[in-house]
Coordinates of N, CA, C and O in Angstrom, one line a residue:
M1 N 1.0 -1.0 -0.1 CA -0.3 0.2 -0.1 C 0.9 1.4 -0.2 O 2.1 1.3 0.7
L2 N 0.4 2.2 -0.9 CA 1.1 3.3 -0.9 C 1.0 3.9 0.8 O 0.3 3.9 0.9
S3 N 2.3 5.1 0.5 CA 1.9 6.2 1.7 C 0.9 7.0 1.2 O 0.8 7.3 -0.1
K4 N 0.0 7.5 2.6 CA -0.8 9.0 2.1 C -0.1 10.1 1.4 O -1.1 10.2 0.3
E5 N 0.4 10.2 1.3 CA 1.6 11.1 0.9 C 1.5 11.2 -0.8 O 0.8 11.9 -1.7
L6 N 1.9 9.6 -1.1 CA 2.5 9.9 -2.5 C 0.9 9.1 -3.2 O 0.6 9.5 -4.5
T7 N 0.5 8.9 -2.1 CA -1.2 8.5 -2.5 C -1.8 9.6 -3.2 O -2.5 10.0 -4.3
A8 N -1.7 11.0 -2.6 CA -2.0 12.0 -2.8 C -1.5 12.8 -3.6 O -1.9 13.3 -4.7
A9 N -0.2 12.8 -3.8 CA 0.9 13.1 -4.9 C 0.3 12.6 -6.4 O 0.4 13.5 -7.5
S10 N -0.1 11.7 -6.4 CA -0.4 10.9 -7.7 C -1.7 10.7 -8.0 O -2.5 10.5 -9.3
T11 N -2.8 11.5 -7.2 CA -4.7 11.2 -7.8 C -4.5 11.8 -8.8 O -5.2 11.6 -9.4
R12 N -3.9 13.4 -9.2 CA -4.1 14.0 -9.9 C -3.3 13.2 -11.5 O -4.7 13.5 -12.4
P13 N -2.5 13.1 -11.4 CA -2.0 12.5 -13.0 C -3.3 11.3 -13.1 O -3.6 10.6 -14.0
L14 N -3.6 10.3 -12.6 CA -3.9 9.3 -12.4 C -5.5 9.7 -12.8 O -6.1 8.7 -13.7
V15 N -6.1 10.7 -12.5 CA -7.3 10.9 -13.1 C -7.2 11.4 -14.1 O -8.0 11.0 -14.6
L16 N -6.7 12.1 -14.4 CA -6.0 12.6 -15.8 C -6.4 11.4 -17.2 O -6.5 11.6 -18.1
S17 N -5.1 10.4 -16.3 CA -4.9 9.2 -17.1 C -6.3 8.4 -17.2 O -6.3 7.8 -18.1
L18 N -7.2 8.4 -16.1 CA -8.3 7.5 -16.4 C -9.5 8.3 -17.4 O -9.8 7.2 -17.8
L19 N -9.5 9.4 -16.9 CA -10.4 10.1 -17.7 C -10.0 10.3 -18.9 O -11.1 10.6 -20.3
S20 N -9.1 10.0 -19.6 CA -8.6 10.2 -21.5 C -8.8 9.0 -21.8 O -8.9 9.0 -22.9
R21 N -9.5 8.0 -20.8 CA -9.8 6.6 -21.8 C -11.7 7.0 -21.8 O -12.3 5.5 -22.2
G22 N -12.3 7.7 -21.6 CA -13.6 8.1 -21.2 C -13.8 8.7 -19.9 O -13.7 8.5 -19.0
E23 N -15.3 9.1 -19.9 CA -15.8 9.5 -18.6 C -15.9 8.8 -17.5 O -16.3 7.5 -18.3
S24 N -16.1 9.4 -16.7 CA -16.9 8.2 -15.4 C -16.9 8.7 -14.3 O -16.8 10.6 -14.4
Y25 N -17.8 8.2 -13.7 CA -17.8 8.8 -12.5 C -17.2 8.2 -11.2 O -16.0 7.6 -11.3
G26 N -17.6 9.2 -9.8 CA -16.7 8.8 -8.9 C -16.2 7.9 -8.3 O -15.3 7.0 -8.1
Y27 N -17.6 6.7 -7.7 CA -17.1 5.6 -7.1 C -16.2 4.6 -8.7 O -15.4 3.7 -7.8
E28 N -16.8 4.7 -9.3 CA -16.1 4.0 -10.7 C -14.6 4.3 -10.9 O -13.6 3.3 -11.0
L29 N -14.1 5.6 -10.5 CA -12.8 6.0 -11.1 C -12.1 5.5 -9.5 O -11.0 4.7 -10.1
I30 N -12.3 5.2 -8.3 CA -12.0 4.8 -6.9 C -11.5 3.1 -7.7 O -10.8 2.5 -7.4
Q31 N -12.8 2.6 -8.0 CA -13.1 1.1 -8.1 C -12.1 0.8 -9.8 O -10.9 -0.4 -9.5
R32 N -11.6 1.3 -10.7 CA -10.8 1.5 -11.5 C -9.3 1.7 -11.1 O -8.4 0.7 -11.5
V33 N -8.9 2.5 -10.4 CA -7.2 3.1 -9.7 C -7.0 1.7 -9.3 O -5.9 1.2 -9.1
K34 N -8.3 1.0 -8.2 CA -7.9 0.0 -7.2 C -7.9 -1.3 -8.1 O -6.2 -2.0 -7.9
A35 N -8.2 -1.6 -8.8 CA -7.7 -2.6 -10.2 C -6.7 -2.3 -10.8 O -5.9 -3.7 -10.6
V36 N -6.6 -1.4 -11.1 CA -5.2 -1.1 -12.1 C -3.7 -1.2 -11.4 O -3.1 -1.6 -12.0
S37 N -3.8 -0.7 -10.4 CA -3.2 -1.1 -9.0 C -2.9 -2.3 -8.4 O -2.0 -2.8 -7.6
G38 N -3.7 -2.8 -8.2 CA -3.8 -4.2 -8.0 C -4.2 -4.1 -6.5 O -3.6 -4.8 -5.2
G39 N -5.0 -3.4 -6.4 CA -4.8 -2.9 -4.4 C -3.9 -1.8 -3.8 O -4.1 -1.5 -2.6
E40 N -2.9 -1.6 -5.0 CA -2.4 -0.7 -4.0 C -2.3 0.7 -3.7 O -2.2 1.2 -3.1
V41 N -3.2 1.7 -4.4 CA -3.7 2.8 -5.0 C -5.0 2.3 -4.1 O -6.2 1.7 -5.0
E42 N -5.5 3.1 -2.9 CA -7.0 3.0 -2.3 C -7.4 4.3 -2.1 O -6.4 5.4 -1.0
W43 N -8.6 5.1 -2.9 CA -8.7 6.5 -2.6 C -10.6 5.9 -1.7 O -10.7 5.0 -2.1
T44 N -10.6 6.9 -1.1 CA -12.1 7.3 -0.6 C -12.1 8.3 -1.3 O -11.8 9.2 -1.6
E45 N -13.9 8.2 -1.0 CA -14.8 9.4 -1.6 C -14.4 10.3 -1.1 O -14.2 11.7 -2.0
G46 N -14.4 10.7 0.1 CA -13.6 11.9 1.0 C -12.5 12.2 0.6 O -11.9 13.8 0.5
M47 N -11.8 11.7 0.1 CA -10.2 12.4 -0.5 C -10.7 12.4 -2.2 O -9.9 13.4 -2.5
L48 N -11.1 11.5 -2.5 CA -11.4 12.3 -4.3 C -11.9 13.1 -4.7 O -11.8 14.2 -5.3
Y49 N -13.3 13.4 -4.0 CA -14.2 14.4 -4.9 C -13.5 16.1 -4.0 O -13.9 16.5 -5.2
P50 N -12.5 16.3 -3.5 CA -12.4 17.5 -3.4 C -11.1 17.7 -4.5 O -11.5 18.7 -5.1
V51 N -10.3 17.0 -4.9 CA -9.8 16.8 -6.2 C -10.7 17.1 -7.4 O -10.0 17.9 -8.2
L52 N -11.5 16.5 -8.0 CA -12.1 15.8 -8.7 C -12.5 17.4 -8.7 O -13.2 18.5 -9.8
H53 N -13.3 18.6 -7.6 CA -14.0 19.7 -7.8 C -12.7 20.9 -8.1 O -12.9 21.5 -8.6
R54 N -11.7 20.4 -7.4 CA -10.6 21.3 -7.7 C -10.4 21.4 -8.7 O -10.3 22.2 -9.7
M55 N -10.5 20.0 -10.0 CA -10.1 19.9 -11.2 C -11.6 20.4 -12.2 O -10.2 20.9 -13.3
E56 N -12.5 20.7 -11.8 CA -13.5 20.8 -12.1 C -13.4 22.7 -12.2 O -13.6 23.2 -13.2
E57 N -13.5 23.2 -11.3 CA -12.8 24.7 -11.1 C -11.7 25.3 -12.2 O -11.8 26.1 -12.2
E58 N -10.6 24.0 -12.2 CA -9.3 24.8 -12.7 C -9.8 24.6 -14.3 O -9.3 24.9 -14.8
G59 N -10.9 23.8 -14.9 CA -10.7 23.5 -16.0 C -10.4 22.4 -17.2 O -10.3 22.8 -18.3
V60 N -9.4 21.5 -16.1 CA -9.2 20.3 -16.8 C -10.0 19.3 -17.2 O -9.8 18.6 -17.9
I61 N -11.1 19.6 -16.3 CA -12.4 18.6 -16.5 C -14.1 19.1 -16.5 O -14.2 20.3 -15.8
Q62 N -14.3 18.5 -16.9 CA -16.4 19.0 -16.7 C -17.0 17.7 -16.0 O -16.7 16.6 -16.4
A63 N -17.7 18.4 -15.6 CA -18.4 17.9 -14.9 C -20.1 17.2 -16.0 O -20.9 18.6 -15.3
E64 N -20.9 16.4 -15.5 CA -22.7 16.2 -15.9 C -23.4 15.3 -15.1 O -22.7 14.0 -15.0
W65 N -24.6 15.6 -14.8 CA -25.3 14.9 -14.0 C -25.9 13.6 -15.2 O -26.4 14.7 -16.0
K66 N -26.3 12.5 -15.0 CA -26.6 11.7 -16.3 C -27.2 10.7 -15.0 O -26.9 10.2 -14.1
V67 N -28.4 10.1 -15.7 CA -29.0 8.8 -15.0 C -28.1 7.7 -15.7 O -27.8 7.1 -17.1
S68 N -27.9 6.5 -15.5 CA -27.0 5.5 -14.9 C -28.2 4.7 -15.5 O -29.1 4.7 -15.4
E69 N -27.5 3.4 -16.3 CA -28.7 2.5 -16.5 C -29.1 1.7 -15.5 O -30.4 1.0 -15.6
T70 N -28.6 1.8 -14.2 CA -29.8 1.1 -13.2 C -30.5 2.3 -12.5 O -31.2 2.0 -11.6
G71 N -30.6 3.5 -13.2 CA -31.6 4.7 -12.9 C -31.1 5.5 -11.8 O -32.0 6.1 -11.5
R72 N -30.1 5.4 -11.7 CA -29.6 5.9 -10.4 C -28.8 7.6 -11.2 O -28.3 7.5 -11.9
R73 N -29.3 8.4 -10.5 CA -28.4 9.9 -10.8 C -27.3 9.8 -10.8 O -26.7 9.9 -9.7
R74 N -25.9 10.1 -11.8 CA -24.6 10.3 -11.4 C -24.0 11.0 -12.0 O -24.1 11.2 -13.1
K75 N -22.9 12.0 -11.3 CA -22.0 12.6 -11.9 C -21.1 12.8 -12.5 O -20.3 11.7 -12.1
Y76 N -20.9 12.6 -14.1 CA -19.8 12.2 -14.7 C -18.9 13.1 -14.9 O -19.6 14.2 -15.2
Y77 N -17.6 13.1 -14.9 CA -16.9 13.4 -15.3 C -16.0 13.1 -16.5 O -16.1 12.0 -17.3
R78 N -15.4 14.1 -17.3 CA -14.6 13.7 -18.6 C -13.4 15.0 -18.8 O -14.0 16.3 -18.3
L79 N -12.7 15.0 -19.0 CA -11.3 15.2 -19.9 C -12.0 17.2 -20.3 O -12.8 16.3 -21.7
T80 N -11.6 17.6 -20.5 CA -12.3 19.3 -21.3 C -10.4 19.4 -22.3 O -9.3 18.7 -21.8
P81 N -10.7 19.8 -23.2 CA -9.1 20.3 -23.9 C -8.5 20.1 -23.6 O -6.6 20.0 -23.1
S82 N -8.2 21.3 -21.9 CA -6.9 21.9 -21.0 C -6.6 20.8 -20.3 O -5.4 20.6 -20.2
G83 N -7.7 19.8 -20.2 CA -7.4 18.7 -19.6 C -6.3 17.5 -20.3 O -5.2 17.2 -19.5
R84 N -6.2 17.8 -21.5 CA -5.8 16.7 -22.3 C -4.1 17.2 -22.5 O -3.0 16.9 -22.4
G85 N -3.9 18.6 -22.4 CA -2.8 19.8 -21.9 C -2.2 19.3 -20.7 O -1.3 18.9 -20.3
A86 N -3.4 19.0 -19.6 CA -2.6 18.9 -18.2 C -2.0 17.6 -18.5 O -1.2 17.5 -17.5
L87 N -2.6 16.9 -18.4 CA -2.0 15.3 -18.8 C -1.0 15.4 -19.0 O 0.0 14.0 -18.4
R88 N -0.4 15.8 -20.5 CA 0.2 15.8 -21.1 C 1.6 16.1 -20.0 O 2.9 15.8 -19.8
A89 N 1.4 17.4 -19.9 CA 2.2 18.1 -18.4 C 2.6 16.7 -17.4 O 4.0 17.1 -16.6
E90 N 1.4 16.5 -16.9 CA 1.8 15.1 -16.1 C 2.6 14.3 -15.6 O 3.9 13.9 -15.7
Q91 N 2.6 13.7 -17.6 CA 3.0 12.9 -17.5 C 4.7 12.7 -18.0 O 5.0 12.3 -17.7
A92 N 5.2 14.5 -18.6 CA 6.5 15.1 -18.4 C 7.4 15.0 -16.9 O 7.9 14.2 -17.0
R93 N 6.3 15.0 -15.9 CA 6.9 15.6 -14.8 C 6.9 14.1 -14.5 O 7.8 13.6 -13.4
W94 N 6.3 13.3 -14.1 CA 6.0 11.9 -13.6 C 7.4 10.9 -14.2 O 8.1 10.4 -13.5
N95 N 7.6 11.4 -15.7 CA 8.7 10.5 -16.7 C 10.0 11.1 -15.7 O 10.6 10.2 -15.4
S96 N 10.1 12.6 -15.6 CA 11.2 13.0 -15.3 C 11.5 12.4 -13.8 O 12.9 11.8 -13.5
V97 N 10.6 12.6 -13.0 CA 10.9 11.8 -11.3 C 11.2 10.6 -12.0 O 12.2 9.9 -11.1
N98 N 10.1 9.4 -12.4 CA 10.7 8.2 -12.6 C 12.6 7.7 -13.1 O 13.0 7.0 -12.8
Q99 N 13.0 8.5 -14.2 CA 14.2 9.0 -14.7 C 14.9 8.9 -13.5 O 16.0 8.2 -13.2
T100 N 14.8 9.9 -12.5 CA 15.5 10.0 -11.6 C 15.8 9.2 -11.1 O 16.8 8.5 -10.3
L101 N 14.8 8.9 -10.4 CA 14.9 7.8 -9.5 C 15.6 6.2 -10.0 O 16.1 5.8 -9.5
Q102 N 15.0 5.7 -11.3 CA 15.3 5.2 -11.6 C 17.2 5.2 -11.9 O 18.1 4.3 -11.4
S103 N 17.4 6.1 -12.0 CA 19.2 6.5 -12.4 C 19.9 6.1 -10.8 O 20.9 5.6 -11.1
L104 N 19.1 6.8 -9.8 CA 20.0 6.5 -8.5 C 19.8 5.2 -8.2 O 20.4 4.5 -7.3
W105 N 18.8 4.6 -8.6 CA 18.4 2.8 -7.8 C 19.2 2.0 -9.0 O 20.0 1.2 -8.0

């Protein structure tokens, strides 16, 4: 399991990456990141939703209320064009950190 600090630091690039594959709602994002990470990254709703709201205010994601297949109303999030640029910037930053760590290890 990742530390709280590393989980928090990686939330934005992970959200951007997940939404680059298509729109999603909060609980689904939580489940997808848990599955992709093999259970190493676990988000809570209380941690994720403030990040989503901040990203929405920044204009990197948009939200829209929709009725799901089950009839429940859910807030679906998707990337904006600005969000695609933010994802590229995040990828560059994380690749730089990864390369630095790899050279040290």
